[in-house]
Amino acid sequence: MAPAGYERFIAYRYMRVRAQEIFIKLITWLSVGGVAIGVMALIVVLSV
C-alpha cells in the first residue's frame, strides 16, 4: 500500500493549476464533486 504522503502529493498536483488553466481546474473540481455526491447517494441507498 502506498504511503498517504504520496497520495496527497498526486492529489495536490492535479488540484493546483496555473491561472491560464482555470477551465481545467473547474472541470476537475466538478468531477470530484460529482463523484463525491454519487458515492454519498450510493451509501445512503445501500444502507436503507
PDB file of C-alpha atoms in Angstrom:
ATOM      1  CA  MET A   1       0.000   0.000   0.000  1.00  0.00           C
ATOM      2  CA  ALA A   2       1.299   3.457  -0.895  1.00  0.00           C
ATOM      3  CA  PRO A   3       2.035   5.907   1.910  1.00  0.00           C
ATOM      4  CA  ALA A   4      -0.502   8.692   2.434  1.00  0.00           C
ATOM      5  CA  GLY A   5       2.079  11.353   1.620  1.00  0.00           C
ATOM      6  CA  TYR A   6       2.417  10.058  -1.932  1.00  0.00           C
ATOM      7  CA  GLU A   7      -1.352  10.039  -2.443  1.00  0.00           C
ATOM      8  CA  ARG A   8      -1.629  13.606  -1.176  1.00  0.00           C
ATOM      9  CA  PHE A   9       1.198  14.673  -3.479  1.00  0.00           C
ATOM     10  CA  ILE A  10      -0.615  13.260  -6.513  1.00  0.00           C
ATOM     11  CA  ALA A  11      -3.938  14.820  -5.464  1.00  0.00           C
ATOM     12  CA  TYR A  12      -2.318  18.210  -4.814  1.00  0.00           C
ATOM     13  CA  ARG A  13      -0.523  18.053  -8.146  1.00  0.00           C
ATOM     14  CA  TYR A  14      -3.801  17.741 -10.042  1.00  0.00           C
ATOM     15  CA  MET A  15      -5.791  20.171  -7.874  1.00  0.00           C
ATOM     16  CA  ARG A  16      -3.437  23.128  -8.337  1.00  0.00           C
ATOM     17  CA  VAL A  17      -3.097  24.705 -11.757  1.00  0.00           C
ATOM     18  CA  ARG A  18      -1.748  27.876 -13.289  1.00  0.00           C
ATOM     19  CA  ALA A  19      -4.024  30.859 -13.895  1.00  0.00           C
ATOM     20  CA  GLN A  20      -4.402  30.137 -17.617  1.00  0.00           C
ATOM     21  CA  GLU A  21      -5.730  26.651 -16.851  1.00  0.00           C
ATOM     22  CA  ILE A  22      -8.746  27.816 -14.838  1.00  0.00           C
ATOM     23  CA  PHE A  23     -11.141  25.841 -17.070  1.00  0.00           C
ATOM     24  CA  ILE A  24      -9.283  22.614 -16.306  1.00  0.00           C
ATOM     25  CA  LYS A  25      -9.417  23.415 -12.588  1.00  0.00           C
ATOM     26  CA  LEU A  26     -13.176  23.985 -12.807  1.00  0.00           C
ATOM     27  CA  ILE A  27     -13.742  20.693 -14.625  1.00  0.00           C
ATOM     28  CA  THR A  28     -11.543  18.865 -12.100  1.00  0.00           C
ATOM     29  CA  TRP A  29     -13.460  20.208  -9.111  1.00  0.00           C
ATOM     30  CA  LEU A  30     -16.828  19.492 -10.756  1.00  0.00           C
ATOM     31  CA  SER A  31     -15.712  15.918 -11.427  1.00  0.00           C
ATOM     32  CA  VAL A  32     -14.510  15.419  -7.856  1.00  0.00           C
ATOM     33  CA  GLY A  33     -17.774  16.864  -6.537  1.00  0.00           C
ATOM     34  CA  GLY A  34     -19.832  14.635  -8.820  1.00  0.00           C
ATOM     35  CA  VAL A  35     -18.014  11.516  -7.709  1.00  0.00           C
ATOM     36  CA  ALA A  36     -18.402  12.515  -4.047  1.00  0.00           C
ATOM     37  CA  ILE A  37     -22.154  13.087  -4.439  1.00  0.00           C
ATOM     38  CA  GLY A  38     -22.519   9.793  -6.316  1.00  0.00           C
ATOM     39  CA  VAL A  39     -20.704   7.859  -3.603  1.00  0.00           C
ATOM     40  CA  MET A  40     -22.787   9.521  -0.880  1.00  0.00           C
ATOM     41  CA  ALA A  41     -26.011   8.655  -2.711  1.00  0.00           C
ATOM     42  CA  LEU A  42     -24.894   5.060  -3.189  1.00  0.00           C
ATOM     43  CA  ILE A  43     -24.052   4.700   0.501  1.00  0.00           C
ATOM     44  CA  VAL A  44     -27.440   6.120   1.520  1.00  0.00           C
ATOM     45  CA  VAL A  45     -29.366   3.870  -0.877  1.00  0.00           C
ATOM     46  CA  LEU A  46     -27.500   0.724   0.144  1.00  0.00           C
ATOM     47  CA  SER A  47     -27.867   1.444   3.860  1.00  0.00           C
ATOM     48  CA  VAL A  48     -31.675   1.547   3.695  1.00  0.00           C
TER      49      VAL A  48
END
